Structures are given as structure tokens and as C-alpha cells.
Short mmCIF file of C-alpha atoms in Angstrom, two decimals:
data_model
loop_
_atom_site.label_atom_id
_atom_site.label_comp_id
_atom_site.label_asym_id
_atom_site.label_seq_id
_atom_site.Cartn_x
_atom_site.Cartn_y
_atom_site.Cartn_z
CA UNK A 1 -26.89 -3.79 -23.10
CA UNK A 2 -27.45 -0.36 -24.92
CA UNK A 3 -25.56 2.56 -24.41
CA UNK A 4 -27.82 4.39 -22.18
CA UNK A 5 -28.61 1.42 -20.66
CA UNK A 6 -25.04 0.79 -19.74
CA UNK A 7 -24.53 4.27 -18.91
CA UNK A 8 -27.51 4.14 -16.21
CA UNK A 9 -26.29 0.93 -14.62
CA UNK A 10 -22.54 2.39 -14.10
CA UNK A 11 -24.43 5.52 -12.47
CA UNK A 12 -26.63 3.42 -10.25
CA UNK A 13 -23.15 1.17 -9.12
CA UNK A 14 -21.51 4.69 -8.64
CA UNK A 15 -24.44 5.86 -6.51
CA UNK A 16 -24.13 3.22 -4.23
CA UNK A 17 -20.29 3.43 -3.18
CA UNK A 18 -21.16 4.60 0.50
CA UNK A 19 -18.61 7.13 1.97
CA UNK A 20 -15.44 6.18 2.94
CA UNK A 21 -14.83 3.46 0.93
CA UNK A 22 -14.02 3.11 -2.82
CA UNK A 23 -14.04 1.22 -5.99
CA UNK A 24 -12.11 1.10 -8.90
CA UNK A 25 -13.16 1.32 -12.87
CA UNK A 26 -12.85 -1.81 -13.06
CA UNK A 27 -14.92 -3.57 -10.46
CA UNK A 28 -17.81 -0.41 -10.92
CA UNK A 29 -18.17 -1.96 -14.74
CA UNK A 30 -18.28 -5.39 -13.22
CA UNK A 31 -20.71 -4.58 -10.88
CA UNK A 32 -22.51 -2.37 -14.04
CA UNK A 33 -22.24 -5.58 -16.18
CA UNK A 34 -19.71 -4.48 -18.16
CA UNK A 35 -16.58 -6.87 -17.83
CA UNK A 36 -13.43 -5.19 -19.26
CA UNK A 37 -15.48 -1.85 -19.53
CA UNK A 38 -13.11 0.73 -17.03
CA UNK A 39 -13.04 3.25 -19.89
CA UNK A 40 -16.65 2.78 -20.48
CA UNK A 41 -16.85 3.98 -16.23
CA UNK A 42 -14.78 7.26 -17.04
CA UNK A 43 -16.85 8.43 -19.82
CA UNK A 44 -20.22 7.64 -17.94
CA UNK A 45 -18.90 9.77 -15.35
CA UNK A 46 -17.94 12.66 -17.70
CA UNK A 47 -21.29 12.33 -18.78
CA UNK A 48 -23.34 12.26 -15.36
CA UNK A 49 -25.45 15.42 -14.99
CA UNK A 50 -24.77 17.32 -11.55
CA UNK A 51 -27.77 16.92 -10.68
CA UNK A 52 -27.35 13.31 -10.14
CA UNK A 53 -24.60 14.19 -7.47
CA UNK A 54 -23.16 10.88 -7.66
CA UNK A 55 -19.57 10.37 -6.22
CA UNK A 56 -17.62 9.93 -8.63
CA UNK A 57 -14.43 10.81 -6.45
CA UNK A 58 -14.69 7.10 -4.53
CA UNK A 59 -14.28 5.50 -8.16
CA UNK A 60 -10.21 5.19 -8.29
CA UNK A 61 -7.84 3.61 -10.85
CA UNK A 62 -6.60 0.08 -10.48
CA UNK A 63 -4.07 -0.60 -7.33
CA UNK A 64 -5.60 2.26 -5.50
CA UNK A 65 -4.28 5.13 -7.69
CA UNK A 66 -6.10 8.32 -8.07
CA UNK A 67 -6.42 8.39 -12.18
CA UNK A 68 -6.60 12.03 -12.51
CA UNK A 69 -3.73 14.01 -13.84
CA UNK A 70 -1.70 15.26 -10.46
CA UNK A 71 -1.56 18.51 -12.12
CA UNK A 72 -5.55 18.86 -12.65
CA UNK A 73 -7.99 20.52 -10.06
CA UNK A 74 -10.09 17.46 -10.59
CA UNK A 75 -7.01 15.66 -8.80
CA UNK A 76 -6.74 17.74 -5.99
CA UNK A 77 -10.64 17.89 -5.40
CA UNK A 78 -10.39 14.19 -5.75
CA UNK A 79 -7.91 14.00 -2.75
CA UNK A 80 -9.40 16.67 -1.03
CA UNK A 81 -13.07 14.80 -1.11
CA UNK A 82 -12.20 11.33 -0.02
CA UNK A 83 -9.75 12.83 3.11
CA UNK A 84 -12.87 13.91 4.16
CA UNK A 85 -15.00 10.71 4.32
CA UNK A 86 -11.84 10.01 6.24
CA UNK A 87 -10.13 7.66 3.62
CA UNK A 88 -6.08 7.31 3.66
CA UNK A 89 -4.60 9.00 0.58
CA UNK A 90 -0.76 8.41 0.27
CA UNK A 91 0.75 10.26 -2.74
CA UNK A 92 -1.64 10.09 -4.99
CA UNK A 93 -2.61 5.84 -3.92
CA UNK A 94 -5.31 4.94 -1.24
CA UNK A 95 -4.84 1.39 0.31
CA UNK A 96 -7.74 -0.95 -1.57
CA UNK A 97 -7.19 -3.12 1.26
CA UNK A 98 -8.50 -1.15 3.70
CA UNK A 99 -11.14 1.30 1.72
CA UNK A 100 -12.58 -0.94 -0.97
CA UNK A 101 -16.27 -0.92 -0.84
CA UNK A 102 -17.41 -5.13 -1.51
CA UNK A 103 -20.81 -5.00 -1.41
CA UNK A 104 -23.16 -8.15 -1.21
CA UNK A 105 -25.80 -8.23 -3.71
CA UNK A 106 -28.89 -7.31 -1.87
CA UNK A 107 -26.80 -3.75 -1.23
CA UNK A 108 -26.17 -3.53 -4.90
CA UNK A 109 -30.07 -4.16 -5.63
CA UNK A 110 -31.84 -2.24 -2.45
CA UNK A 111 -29.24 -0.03 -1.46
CA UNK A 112 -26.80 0.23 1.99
CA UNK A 113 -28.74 -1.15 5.00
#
């Protein structure tokens, strides 16, 4: 897959995560096609116009934790932005268990029903 290409499908997997739930780096590059490709995630986001409003805050580190520096505004909006879909955020973790998005293929392809 080419770089843009790659880039486009992490967007599209990020685009889908409906509100209150989340998914980590690592299961958005799955989903992407892009085993072993969590950094590739991060730098897709960095990249995402914002005009493409995707939400990149329900896309969390592995265990649950918020990746984000604590000290960095992009950590606190993080927080700040998933409280309000009403997901659980427990210094700095959220419970996977509970908010993890696992969606079924037809979502992935056609969208949330």
C-alpha cells in the first residue's frame, strides 16, 4: 500500500470510531491494513487536515493510556473531549474493556448502522 494510500485508509478507520468508544494505534492500523503500523496512526493524524474533523481523540495508546504528554494541551483536550462522549478517564487510562469500539466488518465498509 502507498503512502497516501495508507494514510487515507488510517483516516477512513479513524472516521468511523463512533462516540464514546475508542481504539488504540494499534488496532486503527490493523483495521487500516497496516499490522505493526501504531506510529504510522500518529503521524497520519498529525497530518489530517481540519477539515476532515476526524476524531482523533478516541484513538488511545495501548492498555487504555492517553499517549499525549500530561503536560501538553493536546492531553488535556484529549481528556476533556472523550469525558464528554461520556467515556471513563482515570488518570490519564480509560478502561478498553468497557470503551473499545470492535466493529464488525460491514461497519468498517458502510459505516455505523
Amino acid at each position: 500500500m502507498g503512502g497516501t494510500d495508507a494514510v487515507e485508509s488510517i483516516w477512513r478507520v479513524v472516521a468511523a470510531i463512533p462516540a464514546g468508544r475508542v481504539s488504540t494505534y494499534g488496532e486503527v492500523a490493523r483495521l487500516a491494513g497496516l499490522p505493526r503500523g501504531a506510529r504510522q496512526v500518529g503521524r497520519a493524524l498529525g497530518k489530517a487536515p481540519a477539515s476532515l474533523k476526524l476524531p482523533w481523540y478516541r484513538v488511545i495508546g495501548a492498555g487504555g493510556r492517553i499517549a499525549l504528554p500530561k503536560d501538553s494541551a493536546g492531553y488535556r483536550t484529549q481528556i476533556r473531549k472523550l469525558r464528554a462522549e461520556g467515556i471513563n478517564v482515570d488518570n490519564g487510562r480509560v478502561r478498553l474493556p468497557e470503551f473499545q469500539w470492535a466493529p464488525d466488518l460491514d461497519e468498517l465498509i458502510w459505516g455505523p448502522p
